[in-house]
Amino acid sequence: MSEEIAVVPGDGIGREVTPVAVDVLDAVGDFEFVHLDAGDEVLEAQGTALPAETRAGVESRDAGRGGGRDGRGRHPAAALGG
């Protein structure tokens, strides 16, 4: 069984570097990627940059790959302790 990695691109450069990181991981291992939402667009739509569904999705996976910080210098994954 492959390991599951939660992928949360977030905002800014995270949207650029996350797909490349996923490509590298995909090339070197047997992983299942679960894409989750966080960031400014999610904040506008849902009132929170890190919805409960995303938090639960990250916490239930073997590993996570988060994107860059938001425009205010915050990283949504920081709420998860990482």
Short mmCIF file of C-alpha atoms in Angstrom, two decimals:
data_model
loop_
_atom_site.label_atom_id
_atom_site.label_comp_id
_atom_site.label_asym_id
_atom_site.label_seq_id
_atom_site.Cartn_x
_atom_site.Cartn_y
_atom_site.Cartn_z
CA MET A 1 0.00 0.00 0.00
CA SER A 2 1.32 3.43 -0.90
CA GLU A 3 1.71 6.19 1.64
CA GLU A 4 -0.73 9.08 1.47
CA ILE A 5 0.60 12.62 1.29
CA ALA A 6 -1.69 15.58 1.89
CA VAL A 7 -0.98 18.34 -0.62
CA VAL A 8 -1.98 21.89 0.35
CA PRO A 9 -0.64 24.43 -2.17
CA GLY A 10 -1.95 27.48 -0.32
CA ASP A 11 -1.15 30.86 -1.87
CA GLY A 12 1.62 32.60 -3.76
CA ILE A 13 4.69 30.56 -4.61
CA GLY A 14 3.08 27.48 -3.07
CA ARG A 15 0.97 27.17 -6.20
CA GLU A 16 4.16 27.11 -8.28
CA VAL A 17 6.43 24.88 -6.20
CA THR A 18 3.90 22.35 -4.93
CA PRO A 19 3.21 20.70 -8.32
CA VAL A 20 6.97 20.38 -8.89
CA ALA A 21 7.44 18.81 -5.45
CA VAL A 22 4.62 16.37 -6.20
CA ASP A 23 6.27 15.46 -9.52
CA VAL A 24 9.58 14.76 -7.76
CA LEU A 25 7.95 12.65 -5.06
CA ASP A 26 5.93 10.78 -7.68
CA ALA A 27 9.13 9.98 -9.59
CA VAL A 28 10.96 8.54 -6.58
CA GLY A 29 8.28 6.72 -4.64
CA ASP A 30 4.90 5.07 -4.50
CA PHE A 31 2.67 7.76 -3.02
CA GLU A 32 -0.97 8.65 -3.18
CA PHE A 33 -1.53 12.41 -3.22
CA VAL A 34 -4.63 13.89 -1.61
CA HIS A 35 -5.14 17.51 -2.66
CA LEU A 36 -6.68 19.81 -0.05
CA ASP A 37 -7.60 23.49 0.01
CA ALA A 38 -6.26 26.31 2.18
CA GLY A 39 -5.32 29.95 1.74
CA ASP A 40 -6.80 33.30 0.84
CA GLU A 41 -9.36 32.01 -1.67
CA VAL A 42 -10.64 29.53 0.90
CA LEU A 43 -10.67 32.31 3.51
CA GLU A 44 -12.89 34.43 1.27
CA ALA A 45 -15.23 31.55 0.48
CA GLN A 46 -15.42 29.88 3.89
CA GLY A 47 -14.30 32.47 6.43
CA THR A 48 -11.19 30.51 7.41
CA ALA A 49 -7.88 29.92 5.62
CA LEU A 50 -7.61 26.41 7.07
CA PRO A 51 -11.00 24.67 7.10
CA ALA A 52 -11.72 21.75 9.41
CA GLU A 53 -11.87 19.40 6.41
CA THR A 54 -8.34 20.37 5.38
CA ARG A 55 -7.03 20.07 8.93
CA ALA A 56 -8.57 16.60 9.28
CA GLY A 57 -7.29 15.62 5.84
CA VAL A 58 -3.72 16.56 6.74
CA GLU A 59 -3.85 14.98 10.20
CA SER A 60 -5.12 11.66 8.82
CA ARG A 61 -2.35 11.27 6.21
CA ASP A 62 1.15 9.83 6.51
CA ALA A 63 2.78 13.13 5.48
CA GLY A 64 1.98 16.58 4.19
CA ARG A 65 3.31 19.07 1.67
CA GLY A 66 2.31 22.66 2.25
CA GLY A 67 2.84 25.63 0.00
CA GLY A 68 4.26 29.04 0.81
CA ARG A 69 3.05 31.58 3.32
CA ASP A 70 0.11 33.80 2.56
CA GLY A 71 0.49 37.47 1.66
CA ARG A 72 0.42 38.41 5.34
CA GLY A 73 3.34 36.15 6.27
CA ARG A 74 1.24 33.40 7.81
CA HIS A 75 1.35 29.76 6.87
CA PRO A 76 -1.96 27.89 7.25
CA ALA A 77 -0.12 24.71 8.21
CA ALA A 78 1.23 26.49 11.29
CA ALA A 79 -2.16 25.84 12.88
CA LEU A 80 -1.30 22.14 12.67
CA GLY A 81 1.91 22.63 14.60
CA GLY A 82 4.18 22.39 11.55
#
